[in-house]
Amino acid sequence: MLDYRDLQAMRDSSLKLQGWIRRQTFSPGNEKVLRRFSSWEVSELIFRVNQNTFRGRLVADPTLPSGEVEQDGRQRWFSLEEVNELRRKLKINRQTLMPPRPSGKRAIRVAVSNFKGGAGKSTTALHLAHAAALDGYRVLCVDFDPQATLSHSMGLSDVSEEHTVWGILARDLIRETERMNSATQGAESGRKMPHRKLPSSIADTGLGDLRQSDFIKPTCWSTIDLVPSCANAAFVEFASAQYRHMNPDWSFFAAVSRWLDALPRDAYDLVIFDCPPAIGYQSMNAVFAADVLYIPSGPGYWEYDSTTSFIGQLSEALEDLVGFGDFPTGKSDFGKTFLDVRFLLTRYEPGNDLHRAMKDAFGKVFGDRMAQNPIEHTRAVEQSGRFLSSVYEIDYRDMTRETWRRARSTFDTAYGEFRETILTAWDKMEDEA
């Protein structure tokens, strides 16, 4: 018979090797470091301009970042900071290289969600974030999943649960309860409001004093920040149920949205949520904060069946919550609304008859809600997952350039379609949102 003590022993055994495994995937100092990008990548894959034109502009303007030159002098290699400086300063054919962004609007929020494990949620969220950063956008990722795959892939592993989504929820409970208790009541308001008291185990934790920025951690990508997760945050599902009973008037599902709304409107361009493989308190907070719902799915029948169940259960959960509390932007007579919902096929193999058949089936069922460009399964994609990196972080010299470029191409194409989706949704967003 096995109990929690045996599970603890297994965990302790795993932790002993965790440092060694991290050294195999990250730099020797256990810190993930973003590689440099070659002049070929910067010109043709990032800026999408002729390489000779790009090199000519560097020669003509000595004030532009020049990167680092290899010993053989064949390539220049640029940091992400240098790439972004080039983007700000360069114009090609009088056209800016800065990505489009509607003025006066907050960052658009995308939840990557499905409760089928292995559907590619974290892989999709990671690659979309990296592709958007290379496109010039400032990105905030929020890891709702206690498995913390996205956090580990971003190089964050030493995380306390207080600085995860759980901390955001607990902080919101404390602050909202204080706000309600200090609201006008009695003779002045014409009615008596109940006094809500939180137990000291919550009220005295100091979470209510945390600043907005305390939950945001930098990553090795200078234009990507992260609200990380950790295994200890798994208890948030149990804690959330208790919190709702402590203050029944607390609009629990709006907690993360409230936290995001308090950020400066121009702090980020894009917010990406990596949701857990379940419909629970965390994933529903992500859903209510999201403007766009992105649903990845594998190309098999069981993945299709699970995705169908997911949207069915999600719709039932949203229906049950119509009129429940004060929900964030996207509220109508029918509850939470989205600017767009998209389905994305992952791990797709074009030469597989079953995959092609399932792609057609997804298209027939979901119509124009189905992304036209699936993410193909390639050796480079598989390798990136094994080393907790995206294809964009892998140096193409570590494999054949064609293998690497095919993998990058599938994510570039998927991102291009994703960008069109969010730009269209952004246009629909109300200015005051």
Coordinates of C-alpha atoms in Angstrom, one line a residue:
M1 CA 0.0 0.0 0.0
L2 CA 1.2 3.5 -0.9
D3 CA 0.3 6.7 0.8
Y4 CA 1.4 10.4 0.8
R5 CA 4.8 9.5 2.4
D6 CA 5.7 7.3 -0.6
L7 CA 4.8 10.2 -3.0
Q8 CA 6.9 12.5 -0.9
A9 CA 9.8 10.1 -1.2
M10 CA 9.4 10.0 -5.0
R11 CA 9.3 13.7 -5.1
D12 CA 12.5 14.0 -3.0
S13 CA 14.3 11.6 -5.3
S14 CA 13.2 13.6 -8.3
L15 CA 14.3 16.9 -6.8
K16 CA 17.8 15.5 -6.3
L17 CA 18.2 15.2 -10.0
Q18 CA 16.3 18.3 -10.9
G19 CA 19.5 20.5 -10.8
W20 CA 21.3 18.1 -13.1
I21 CA 18.5 18.0 -15.6
R22 CA 18.3 21.8 -15.6
R23 CA 22.0 22.0 -16.4
Q24 CA 21.4 19.8 -19.4
T25 CA 18.7 22.1 -20.7
F26 CA 19.8 25.6 -19.6
S27 CA 23.1 27.3 -19.2
P28 CA 25.7 26.1 -16.6
G29 CA 24.5 28.7 -14.1
N30 CA 21.0 27.2 -14.2
E31 CA 19.8 30.4 -15.8
K32 CA 18.1 30.3 -19.2
V33 CA 19.8 32.6 -21.6
L34 CA 18.4 33.7 -25.0
R35 CA 20.7 33.1 -27.9
R36 CA 21.6 35.7 -30.5
F37 CA 20.0 35.9 -34.0
S38 CA 22.0 35.8 -37.2
S39 CA 21.8 38.6 -39.8
W40 CA 20.1 36.1 -42.1
E41 CA 17.4 35.4 -39.5
V42 CA 16.9 39.1 -38.6
S43 CA 16.6 40.2 -42.2
E44 CA 14.7 37.4 -43.9
L45 CA 12.7 35.7 -41.1
I46 CA 12.1 38.5 -38.6
F47 CA 12.0 41.7 -40.7
R48 CA 11.2 39.9 -43.9
V49 CA 13.5 42.1 -46.0
N50 CA 16.2 41.2 -48.5
Q51 CA 19.5 40.3 -46.7
N52 CA 21.6 42.4 -49.0
T53 CA 19.3 45.4 -48.3
F54 CA 19.6 44.8 -44.6
R55 CA 23.4 44.6 -44.7
G56 CA 23.5 47.7 -46.9
R57 CA 21.6 49.7 -44.4
L58 CA 23.9 48.6 -41.6
V59 CA 26.9 49.8 -43.6
A60 CA 25.3 53.1 -44.5
D61 CA 24.3 54.0 -40.9
P62 CA 27.0 53.4 -38.3
T63 CA 24.6 54.4 -35.5
L64 CA 22.6 51.2 -35.9
P65 CA 23.5 48.2 -33.8
S66 CA 26.1 46.2 -35.6
G67 CA 25.8 42.9 -33.5
E68 CA 28.7 40.6 -32.9
V69 CA 30.8 39.1 -35.7
E70 CA 31.7 35.4 -35.8
Q71 CA 35.4 34.6 -35.8
D72 CA 35.2 33.6 -39.5
G73 CA 33.4 36.9 -40.2
R74 CA 30.6 35.3 -42.1
Q75 CA 27.7 36.3 -40.0
R76 CA 26.7 39.0 -37.6
W77 CA 24.6 38.0 -34.5
F78 CA 22.2 40.3 -32.8
S79 CA 20.6 40.2 -29.3
L80 CA 16.8 40.7 -29.0
E81 CA 17.4 44.2 -27.6
E82 CA 19.5 45.0 -30.7
V83 CA 16.8 43.5 -33.0
N84 CA 14.2 45.8 -31.4
E85 CA 16.4 48.8 -31.6
L86 CA 16.9 48.1 -35.4
R87 CA 13.1 47.7 -35.6
R88 CA 12.5 51.1 -34.1
K89 CA 15.1 52.9 -36.2
L90 CA 14.8 51.3 -39.6
K91 CA 12.3 51.9 -42.3
I92 CA 12.2 49.9 -45.5
N93 CA 10.5 51.5 -48.5
R94 CA 9.3 54.2 -46.1
Q95 CA 7.5 51.5 -44.1
T96 CA 8.0 51.1 -40.4
L97 CA 9.1 47.7 -39.0
M98 CA 7.0 48.2 -35.8
P99 CA 4.0 45.8 -35.5
P100 CA 0.5 47.2 -35.8
R101 CA -1.2 48.1 -32.5
P102 CA -4.5 50.0 -32.1
S103 CA -4.0 53.2 -30.2
G104 CA -5.7 53.9 -26.9
K105 CA -6.6 50.2 -26.2
R106 CA -5.3 47.9 -23.6
A107 CA -3.5 44.6 -24.3
I108 CA -5.6 42.0 -25.9
R109 CA -5.9 38.8 -23.8
V110 CA -5.8 35.2 -25.3
A111 CA -6.6 32.1 -23.3
V112 CA -5.0 28.9 -24.7
S113 CA -7.3 26.3 -23.2
N114 CA -8.5 22.7 -23.5
F115 CA -8.9 20.0 -20.9
K116 CA -7.3 17.3 -22.9
G117 CA -3.8 16.7 -21.6
G118 CA -1.1 16.6 -24.4
A119 CA -3.2 18.9 -26.7
G120 CA -0.2 21.2 -27.0
K121 CA -1.5 24.1 -24.9
S122 CA 1.9 25.0 -23.3
T123 CA 3.8 24.4 -26.6
T124 CA 1.3 26.7 -28.4
A125 CA 1.4 29.4 -25.7
L126 CA 5.2 29.3 -25.6
H127 CA 5.6 29.6 -29.4
L128 CA 3.0 32.3 -29.8
A129 CA 4.6 34.3 -27.1
H130 CA 8.1 34.0 -28.7
A131 CA 6.8 34.6 -32.2
A132 CA 5.0 37.8 -31.0
A133 CA 8.1 39.0 -29.2
L134 CA 10.2 38.5 -32.4
D135 CA 7.4 40.4 -34.2
G136 CA 8.0 43.4 -31.9
Y137 CA 5.1 43.0 -29.4
R138 CA 5.5 43.2 -25.6
V139 CA 4.0 40.1 -24.1
L140 CA 2.8 39.1 -20.6
C141 CA 2.3 35.3 -20.1
V142 CA 0.2 34.0 -17.2
D143 CA 0.7 30.4 -16.2
F144 CA -2.4 29.0 -14.7
D145 CA -1.3 25.4 -14.8
P146 CA 0.2 23.9 -11.6
Q147 CA 2.3 21.6 -13.8
A148 CA 4.2 24.9 -14.6
T149 CA 5.4 23.7 -18.0
L150 CA 5.3 27.2 -19.5
S151 CA 7.1 28.6 -16.4
H152 CA 9.9 26.0 -16.7
S153 CA 10.2 26.6 -20.4
M154 CA 10.6 30.3 -19.7
G155 CA 13.4 29.5 -17.3
L156 CA 11.6 30.0 -14.0
S157 CA 11.6 27.1 -11.6
D158 CA 12.3 28.7 -8.1
V159 CA 8.8 30.1 -7.6
S160 CA 6.8 30.5 -4.4
E161 CA 3.1 30.0 -4.5
E162 CA 2.4 33.5 -3.1
H163 CA 3.6 34.9 -6.4
T164 CA 1.4 32.8 -8.7
V165 CA -2.2 33.1 -9.7
W166 CA -3.1 31.8 -6.3
G167 CA -1.5 34.9 -4.7
I168 CA -3.4 37.1 -7.1
L169 CA -6.7 35.5 -6.1
A170 CA -5.9 35.7 -2.3
R171 CA -4.8 39.3 -2.7
D172 CA -8.1 40.2 -4.5
L173 CA -10.2 38.5 -1.8
I174 CA -8.5 40.5 0.9
R175 CA -8.7 43.8 -1.0
E176 CA -12.3 43.3 -2.2
T177 CA -13.4 42.3 1.3
E178 CA -11.8 45.4 2.8
R179 CA -13.5 47.5 0.1
M180 CA -16.9 46.1 0.8
N181 CA -16.5 46.5 4.6
S182 CA -15.5 50.2 4.1
A183 CA -18.4 50.9 1.8
T184 CA -21.0 53.5 2.9
Q185 CA -23.7 51.9 5.0
G186 CA -26.2 52.6 7.7
A187 CA -28.0 55.9 7.9
E188 CA -25.8 57.5 5.2
S189 CA -26.5 54.8 2.6
G190 CA -30.0 53.9 3.8
R191 CA -29.1 50.3 4.3
K192 CA -27.0 48.1 6.6
M193 CA -24.3 46.1 4.9
P194 CA -23.0 42.8 6.4
H195 CA -19.5 42.9 7.8
R196 CA -17.4 40.2 6.2
K197 CA -14.6 38.8 8.3
L198 CA -11.7 36.8 6.9
P199 CA -9.8 34.3 9.1
S200 CA -6.3 35.3 10.2
S201 CA -4.8 32.5 8.0
I202 CA -5.8 34.7 5.0
A203 CA -6.1 38.2 6.4
D204 CA -2.7 38.2 8.1
T205 CA -0.6 36.6 5.3
G206 CA 0.5 40.0 4.0
L207 CA -0.8 39.1 0.5
G208 CA -3.1 42.1 0.5
D209 CA 0.0 44.3 0.7
L210 CA 1.7 42.9 -2.4
R211 CA 2.2 45.3 -5.2
Q212 CA 0.8 44.8 -8.7
S213 CA 4.3 44.1 -10.0
D214 CA 5.2 41.6 -7.4
F215 CA 3.6 38.8 -9.4
I216 CA 5.4 39.7 -12.6
K217 CA 8.8 38.1 -13.3
P218 CA 11.2 38.9 -16.2
T219 CA 12.3 36.2 -18.5
C220 CA 15.4 35.8 -20.7
W221 CA 13.3 37.4 -23.5
S222 CA 13.5 41.1 -22.7
T223 CA 10.0 41.8 -24.1
I224 CA 8.3 38.9 -22.4
D225 CA 7.2 38.9 -18.7
L226 CA 5.6 36.0 -16.8
V227 CA 3.2 35.4 -13.9
P228 CA 4.7 32.0 -13.1
S229 CA 3.2 28.9 -11.6
C230 CA 4.6 26.1 -9.5
A231 CA 3.6 22.7 -8.2
N232 CA 2.6 24.1 -4.8
A233 CA 0.0 26.2 -6.5
A234 CA -2.0 23.0 -7.2
F235 CA -4.0 23.6 -4.0
V236 CA -5.6 26.7 -5.4
E237 CA -8.6 24.7 -6.5
F238 CA -9.2 23.7 -2.9
A239 CA -8.4 27.1 -1.5
S240 CA -10.7 28.9 -4.1
A241 CA -13.7 26.9 -2.9
Q242 CA -13.0 28.0 0.7
Y243 CA -12.4 31.6 -0.3
R244 CA -15.8 31.9 -2.0
H245 CA -17.5 30.7 1.2
M246 CA -15.5 33.3 3.3
N247 CA -17.1 36.1 1.3
P248 CA -20.1 35.0 -0.8
D249 CA -20.4 38.5 -2.3
W250 CA -16.8 38.4 -3.7
S251 CA -16.9 38.3 -7.5
F252 CA -14.4 35.5 -7.6
F253 CA -14.2 34.9 -11.3
A254 CA -13.3 38.5 -12.0
A255 CA -10.2 38.5 -9.8
V256 CA -7.5 38.0 -12.5
S257 CA -9.3 40.4 -14.8
R258 CA -9.3 43.1 -12.0
W259 CA -5.6 42.5 -11.5
L260 CA -4.9 42.9 -15.2
D261 CA -7.2 46.0 -15.5
A262 CA -5.0 47.7 -12.9
L263 CA -1.9 47.4 -15.0
P264 CA -0.9 50.4 -17.1
R265 CA -2.8 50.2 -20.4
D266 CA 0.4 50.5 -22.4
A267 CA 2.5 48.1 -20.4
Y268 CA 1.9 45.2 -22.8
D269 CA 0.4 44.5 -26.2
L270 CA -0.5 40.9 -25.7
V271 CA -1.4 38.7 -22.7
I272 CA -1.4 35.0 -23.1
F273 CA -2.9 32.6 -20.6
D274 CA -1.7 28.9 -20.4
C275 CA -4.6 27.1 -18.8
P276 CA -4.6 23.8 -16.9
P277 CA -6.2 20.7 -18.4
A278 CA -9.4 21.1 -16.5
I279 CA -12.4 23.3 -16.1
G280 CA -11.9 24.6 -12.6
Y281 CA -11.5 27.8 -10.6
Q282 CA -8.2 28.8 -12.3
S283 CA -9.2 28.1 -15.9
M284 CA -12.5 29.9 -15.4
N285 CA -10.7 32.9 -14.1
A286 CA -8.6 32.8 -17.3
V287 CA -11.7 32.4 -19.4
F288 CA -13.5 35.4 -17.9
A289 CA -10.4 37.6 -18.3
A290 CA -9.9 36.5 -21.9
D291 CA -10.9 38.4 -25.1
V292 CA -10.0 35.5 -27.4
L293 CA -10.2 31.8 -26.7
Y294 CA -7.7 29.6 -28.6
I295 CA -8.4 25.9 -28.4
P296 CA -5.5 23.6 -29.5
S297 CA -6.3 19.9 -30.2
G298 CA -4.3 16.9 -31.5
P299 CA -5.4 15.3 -34.8
G300 CA -6.8 12.1 -33.5
Y301 CA -10.4 11.0 -32.9
W302 CA -10.0 11.0 -29.1
E303 CA -8.7 14.5 -29.2
Y304 CA -11.6 15.6 -31.3
D305 CA -14.0 13.9 -28.9
S306 CA -12.3 15.5 -25.9
T307 CA -12.4 18.9 -27.5
T308 CA -16.1 18.5 -28.2
S309 CA -16.6 17.6 -24.5
F310 CA -14.5 20.6 -23.5
I311 CA -16.6 23.2 -25.3
G312 CA -19.8 21.5 -24.1
Q313 CA -18.8 21.6 -20.5
L314 CA -17.4 25.1 -20.8
S315 CA -20.6 26.3 -22.3
E316 CA -22.6 24.7 -19.5
A317 CA -20.3 26.3 -16.9
L318 CA -20.7 29.7 -18.5
E319 CA -24.5 29.3 -18.7
D320 CA -24.6 28.4 -15.0
L321 CA -22.7 31.6 -14.2
V322 CA -24.9 34.0 -16.2
G323 CA -25.9 36.8 -13.8
F324 CA -23.5 35.6 -11.1
G325 CA -21.5 38.5 -9.7
D326 CA -19.9 41.5 -11.4
F327 CA -18.0 40.0 -14.3
P328 CA -15.4 41.9 -16.4
T329 CA -15.6 43.2 -19.9
G330 CA -17.4 40.9 -22.2
K331 CA -20.6 40.8 -20.1
S332 CA -24.0 40.6 -21.9
D333 CA -27.5 39.3 -21.0
F334 CA -26.0 35.9 -21.8
G335 CA -22.9 36.3 -19.6
K336 CA -19.3 36.2 -20.8
T337 CA -18.7 36.9 -24.4
F338 CA -15.5 36.5 -26.5
L339 CA -14.3 38.6 -29.4
D340 CA -13.3 35.4 -31.2
V341 CA -12.9 31.7 -30.6
R342 CA -10.5 29.6 -32.7
F343 CA -9.5 25.9 -32.9
L344 CA -5.9 25.0 -33.8
L345 CA -4.8 21.6 -34.8
T346 CA -1.4 20.5 -33.3
R347 CA 1.1 17.7 -33.9
Y348 CA -0.3 17.4 -37.4
E349 CA 1.5 15.1 -40.0
P350 CA 0.5 16.0 -43.6
G351 CA 1.4 12.5 -44.8
N352 CA -0.8 10.8 -42.3
D353 CA -4.2 9.8 -43.8
L354 CA -5.9 9.8 -40.4
H355 CA -4.6 13.3 -39.7
R356 CA -5.8 14.6 -43.0
A357 CA -9.2 13.1 -42.4
M358 CA -9.5 14.6 -39.0
K359 CA -8.4 18.0 -40.3
D360 CA -11.3 17.8 -42.8
A361 CA -13.6 16.7 -40.0
F362 CA -12.6 19.6 -37.7
G363 CA -13.1 22.0 -40.6
K364 CA -16.6 20.7 -41.4
V365 CA -17.6 21.0 -37.7
F366 CA -16.0 24.3 -36.7
G367 CA -16.0 26.0 -40.1
D368 CA -14.2 29.4 -40.2
R369 CA -13.5 29.0 -36.5
M370 CA -10.9 26.4 -37.4
A371 CA -7.4 27.8 -38.0
Q372 CA -6.3 27.0 -41.6
N373 CA -2.7 26.4 -40.7
P374 CA -2.1 23.5 -38.3
I375 CA 1.2 23.1 -36.3
E376 CA 3.0 20.3 -37.9
H377 CA 4.9 17.7 -36.0
T378 CA 8.6 17.7 -37.0
R379 CA 11.8 16.4 -35.4
A380 CA 12.9 20.0 -34.5
V381 CA 9.5 20.6 -32.8
E382 CA 9.9 17.4 -30.8
Q383 CA 13.5 18.3 -29.8
S384 CA 12.4 21.8 -28.7
G385 CA 9.9 20.2 -26.3
R386 CA 12.5 17.9 -25.0
F387 CA 14.8 20.7 -24.1
L388 CA 12.1 23.1 -22.7
S389 CA 12.6 25.5 -25.5
S390 CA 10.8 26.9 -28.5
V391 CA 11.9 26.4 -32.1
Y392 CA 12.8 30.1 -32.0
E393 CA 15.3 29.5 -29.2
I394 CA 17.1 26.6 -31.0
D395 CA 20.2 27.6 -32.9
Y396 CA 19.8 26.3 -36.5
R397 CA 23.4 25.3 -36.5
D398 CA 22.6 22.5 -34.0
M399 CA 20.8 20.6 -36.9
T400 CA 20.4 20.9 -40.6
R401 CA 19.1 24.3 -41.6
E402 CA 16.3 22.7 -43.6
T403 CA 15.0 20.7 -40.6
W404 CA 15.1 23.8 -38.4
R405 CA 13.5 26.0 -41.0
R406 CA 10.6 23.6 -41.6
A407 CA 9.8 23.6 -37.9
R408 CA 10.0 27.3 -37.7
S409 CA 7.9 27.7 -40.8
T410 CA 5.0 25.8 -39.3
F411 CA 5.0 28.1 -36.2
D412 CA 5.6 31.2 -38.3
T413 CA 2.5 30.4 -40.5
A414 CA 0.4 29.5 -37.4
Y415 CA 1.5 32.8 -35.8
G416 CA 0.7 34.8 -38.9
E417 CA -2.9 33.6 -38.8
F418 CA -3.0 34.1 -35.0
R419 CA -1.9 37.7 -35.5
E420 CA -4.6 38.4 -38.0
T421 CA -7.1 36.9 -35.5
I422 CA -6.0 39.2 -32.7
L423 CA -5.8 42.3 -34.8
T424 CA -9.4 41.7 -36.0
A425 CA -10.5 41.1 -32.4
W426 CA -8.6 44.2 -31.3
D427 CA -10.5 46.3 -33.8
K428 CA -13.8 45.0 -32.2
M429 CA -12.6 45.9 -28.7
E430 CA -14.3 49.0 -27.2
D431 CA -11.9 51.8 -26.5
E432 CA -13.0 51.9 -22.9
A433 CA -12.4 48.2 -22.4

